[in-house]
PDB file of C-alpha atoms in Angstrom:
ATOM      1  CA  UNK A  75      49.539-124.207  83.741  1.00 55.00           C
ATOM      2  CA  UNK A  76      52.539-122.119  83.412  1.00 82.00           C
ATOM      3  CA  UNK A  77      53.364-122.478  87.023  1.00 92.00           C
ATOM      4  CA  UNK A  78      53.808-125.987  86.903  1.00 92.00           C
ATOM      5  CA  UNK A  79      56.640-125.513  84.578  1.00 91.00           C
ATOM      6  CA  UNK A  80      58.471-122.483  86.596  1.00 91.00           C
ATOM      7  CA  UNK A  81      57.549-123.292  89.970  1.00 95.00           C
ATOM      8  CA  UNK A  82      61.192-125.449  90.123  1.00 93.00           C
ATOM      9  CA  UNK A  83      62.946-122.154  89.133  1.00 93.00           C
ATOM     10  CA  UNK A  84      61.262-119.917  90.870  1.00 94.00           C
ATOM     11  CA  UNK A  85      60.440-121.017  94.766  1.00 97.00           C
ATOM     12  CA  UNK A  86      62.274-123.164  97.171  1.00 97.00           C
ATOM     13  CA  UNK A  87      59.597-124.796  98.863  1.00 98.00           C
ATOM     14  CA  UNK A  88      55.611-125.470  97.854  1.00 98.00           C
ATOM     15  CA  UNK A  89      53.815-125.836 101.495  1.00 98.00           C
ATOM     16  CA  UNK A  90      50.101-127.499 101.850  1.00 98.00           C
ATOM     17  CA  UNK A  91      48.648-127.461 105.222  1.00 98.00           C
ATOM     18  CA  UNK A  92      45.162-129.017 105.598  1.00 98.00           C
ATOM     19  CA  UNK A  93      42.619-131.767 107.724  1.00 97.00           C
ATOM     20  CA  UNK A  94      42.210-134.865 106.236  1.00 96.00           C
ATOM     21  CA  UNK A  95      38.897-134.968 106.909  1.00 96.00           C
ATOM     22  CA  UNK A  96      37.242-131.440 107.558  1.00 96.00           C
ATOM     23  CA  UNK A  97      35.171-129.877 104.695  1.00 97.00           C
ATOM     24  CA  UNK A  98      37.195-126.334 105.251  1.00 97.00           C
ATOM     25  CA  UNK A  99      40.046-128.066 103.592  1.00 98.00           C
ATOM     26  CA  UNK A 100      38.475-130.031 100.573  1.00 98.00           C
ATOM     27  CA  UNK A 101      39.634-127.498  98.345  1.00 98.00           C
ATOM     28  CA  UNK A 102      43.332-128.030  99.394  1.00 98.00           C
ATOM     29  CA  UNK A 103      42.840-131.681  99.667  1.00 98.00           C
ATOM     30  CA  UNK A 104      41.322-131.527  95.708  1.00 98.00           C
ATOM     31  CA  UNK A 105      44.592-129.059  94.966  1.00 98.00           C
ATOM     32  CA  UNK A 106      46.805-131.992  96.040  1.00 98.00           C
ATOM     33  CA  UNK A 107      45.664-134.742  94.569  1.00 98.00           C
ATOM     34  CA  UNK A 108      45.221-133.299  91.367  1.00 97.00           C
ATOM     35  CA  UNK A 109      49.023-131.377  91.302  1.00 97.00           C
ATOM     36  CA  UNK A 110      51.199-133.107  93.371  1.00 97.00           C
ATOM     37  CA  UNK A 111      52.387-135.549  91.106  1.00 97.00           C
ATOM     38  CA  UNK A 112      52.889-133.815  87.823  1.00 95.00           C
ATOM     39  CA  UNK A 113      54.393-131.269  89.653  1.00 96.00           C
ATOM     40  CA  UNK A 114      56.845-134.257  91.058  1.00 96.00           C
ATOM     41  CA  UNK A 115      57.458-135.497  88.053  1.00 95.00           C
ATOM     42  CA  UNK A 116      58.434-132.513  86.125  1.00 93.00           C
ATOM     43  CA  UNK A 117      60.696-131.454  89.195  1.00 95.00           C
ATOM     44  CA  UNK A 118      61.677-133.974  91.672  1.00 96.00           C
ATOM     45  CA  UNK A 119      64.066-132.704  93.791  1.00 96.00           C
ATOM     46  CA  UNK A 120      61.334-129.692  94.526  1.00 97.00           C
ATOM     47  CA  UNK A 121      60.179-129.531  98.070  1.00 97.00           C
ATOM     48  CA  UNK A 122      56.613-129.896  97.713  1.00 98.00           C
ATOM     49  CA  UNK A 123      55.518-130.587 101.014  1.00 98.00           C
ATOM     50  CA  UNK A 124      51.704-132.016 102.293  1.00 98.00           C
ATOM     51  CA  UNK A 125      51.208-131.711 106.051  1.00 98.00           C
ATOM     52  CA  UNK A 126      47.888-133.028 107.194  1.00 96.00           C
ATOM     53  CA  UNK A 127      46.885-132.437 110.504  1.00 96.00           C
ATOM     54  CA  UNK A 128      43.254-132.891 112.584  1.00 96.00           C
ATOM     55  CA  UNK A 129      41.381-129.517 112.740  1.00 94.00           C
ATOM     56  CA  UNK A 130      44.393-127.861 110.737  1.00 96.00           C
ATOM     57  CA  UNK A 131      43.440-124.319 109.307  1.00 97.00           C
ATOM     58  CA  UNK A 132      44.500-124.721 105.614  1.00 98.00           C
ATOM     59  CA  UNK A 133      47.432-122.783 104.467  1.00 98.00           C
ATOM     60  CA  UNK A 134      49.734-122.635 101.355  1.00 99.00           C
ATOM     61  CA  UNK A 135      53.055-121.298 101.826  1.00 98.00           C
ATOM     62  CA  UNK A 136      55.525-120.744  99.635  1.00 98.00           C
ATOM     63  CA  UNK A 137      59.202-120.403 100.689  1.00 98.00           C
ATOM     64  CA  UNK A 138      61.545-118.128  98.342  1.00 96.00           C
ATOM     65  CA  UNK A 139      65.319-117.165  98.652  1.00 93.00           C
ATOM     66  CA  UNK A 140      66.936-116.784 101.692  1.00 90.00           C
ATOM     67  CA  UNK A 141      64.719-118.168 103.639  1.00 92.00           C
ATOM     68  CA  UNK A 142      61.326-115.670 102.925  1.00 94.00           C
ATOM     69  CA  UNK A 143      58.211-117.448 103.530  1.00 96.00           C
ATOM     70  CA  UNK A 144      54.974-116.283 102.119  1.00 97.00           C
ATOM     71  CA  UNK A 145      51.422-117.937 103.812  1.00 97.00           C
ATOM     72  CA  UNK A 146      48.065-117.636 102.789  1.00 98.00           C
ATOM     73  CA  UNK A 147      45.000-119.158 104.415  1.00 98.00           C
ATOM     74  CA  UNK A 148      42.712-121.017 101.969  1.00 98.00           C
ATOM     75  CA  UNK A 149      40.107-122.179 104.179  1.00 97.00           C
ATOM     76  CA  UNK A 150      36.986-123.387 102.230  1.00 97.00           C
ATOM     77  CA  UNK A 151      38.162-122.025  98.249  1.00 98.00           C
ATOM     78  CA  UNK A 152      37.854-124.782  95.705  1.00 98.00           C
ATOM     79  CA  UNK A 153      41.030-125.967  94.233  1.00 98.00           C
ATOM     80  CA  UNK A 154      41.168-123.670  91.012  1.00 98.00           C
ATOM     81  CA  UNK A 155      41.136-120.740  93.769  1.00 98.00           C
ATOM     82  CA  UNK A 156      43.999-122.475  95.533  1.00 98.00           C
ATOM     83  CA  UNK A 157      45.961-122.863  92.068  1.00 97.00           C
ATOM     84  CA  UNK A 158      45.372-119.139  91.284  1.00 97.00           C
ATOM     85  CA  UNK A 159      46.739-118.050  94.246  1.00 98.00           C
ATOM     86  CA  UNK A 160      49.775-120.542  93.898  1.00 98.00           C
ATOM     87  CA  UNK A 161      50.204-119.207  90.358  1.00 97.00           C
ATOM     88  CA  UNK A 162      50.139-115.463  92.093  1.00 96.00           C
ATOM     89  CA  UNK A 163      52.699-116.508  94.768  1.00 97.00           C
ATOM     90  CA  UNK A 164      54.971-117.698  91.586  1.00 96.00           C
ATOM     91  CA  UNK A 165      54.641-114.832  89.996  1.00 94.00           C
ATOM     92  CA  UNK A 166      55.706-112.675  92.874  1.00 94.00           C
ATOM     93  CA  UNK A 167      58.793-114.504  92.782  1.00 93.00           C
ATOM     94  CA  UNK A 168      61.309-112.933  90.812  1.00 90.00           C
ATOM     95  CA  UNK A 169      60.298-109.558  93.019  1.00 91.00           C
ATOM     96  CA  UNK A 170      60.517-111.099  96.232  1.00 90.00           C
ATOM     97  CA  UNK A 171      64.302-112.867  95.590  1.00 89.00           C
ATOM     98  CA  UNK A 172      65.332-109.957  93.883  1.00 87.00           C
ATOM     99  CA  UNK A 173      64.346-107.001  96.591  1.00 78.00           C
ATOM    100  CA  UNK A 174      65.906-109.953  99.291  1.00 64.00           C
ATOM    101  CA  UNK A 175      69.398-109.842  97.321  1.00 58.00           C
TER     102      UNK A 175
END
């Protein structure tokens, strides 16, 4: 649950795209609902940012120093996939802002 802690420090922008109703996006739906608001409270100024959409492919995409984006489809994984692969695209952090600078 490190990432919960750096995630403020380490990545401009936390991005959730999913449907609110399709079963290809439970897992990002689940991922939501149980992070969203302990990652708010520990860091609320941090752009964590839900966009629900009909039909939506489900993406997470995380947005790093000047301006980088990183997406990654999560279409039908479970929420502990989804909070790997956010923990993965935390990690990568400190690499990606540093080769940018």
């Amino acid at each position: 649950m490190s990432w919960k802690r750096d995630i403020g420090s380490k990545i401009r922008e936390l991005r959730i795209v999913c449907c609110q109703t399709s079963a290809h996006s439970l897992g990002a739906r689940q991922f939501v609902t149980k992070n969203y608001l302990d990652v708010m409270d520990n860091h609320p100024y941090f752009s964590f940012i839900v966009r629900e959409c009909k039909n939506a492919q489900p993406t997470v995409m995380a947005r790093y120093d000047y301006g980088v984006e990183r997406r990654l489809p999560v279409e039908h994984m479970s929420s502990d996939d989804i909070e790997t692969i956010v923990e993965e695209l935390i990690n990568e952090a400190d690499e990606i802002n540093s080769y940018v600078a």
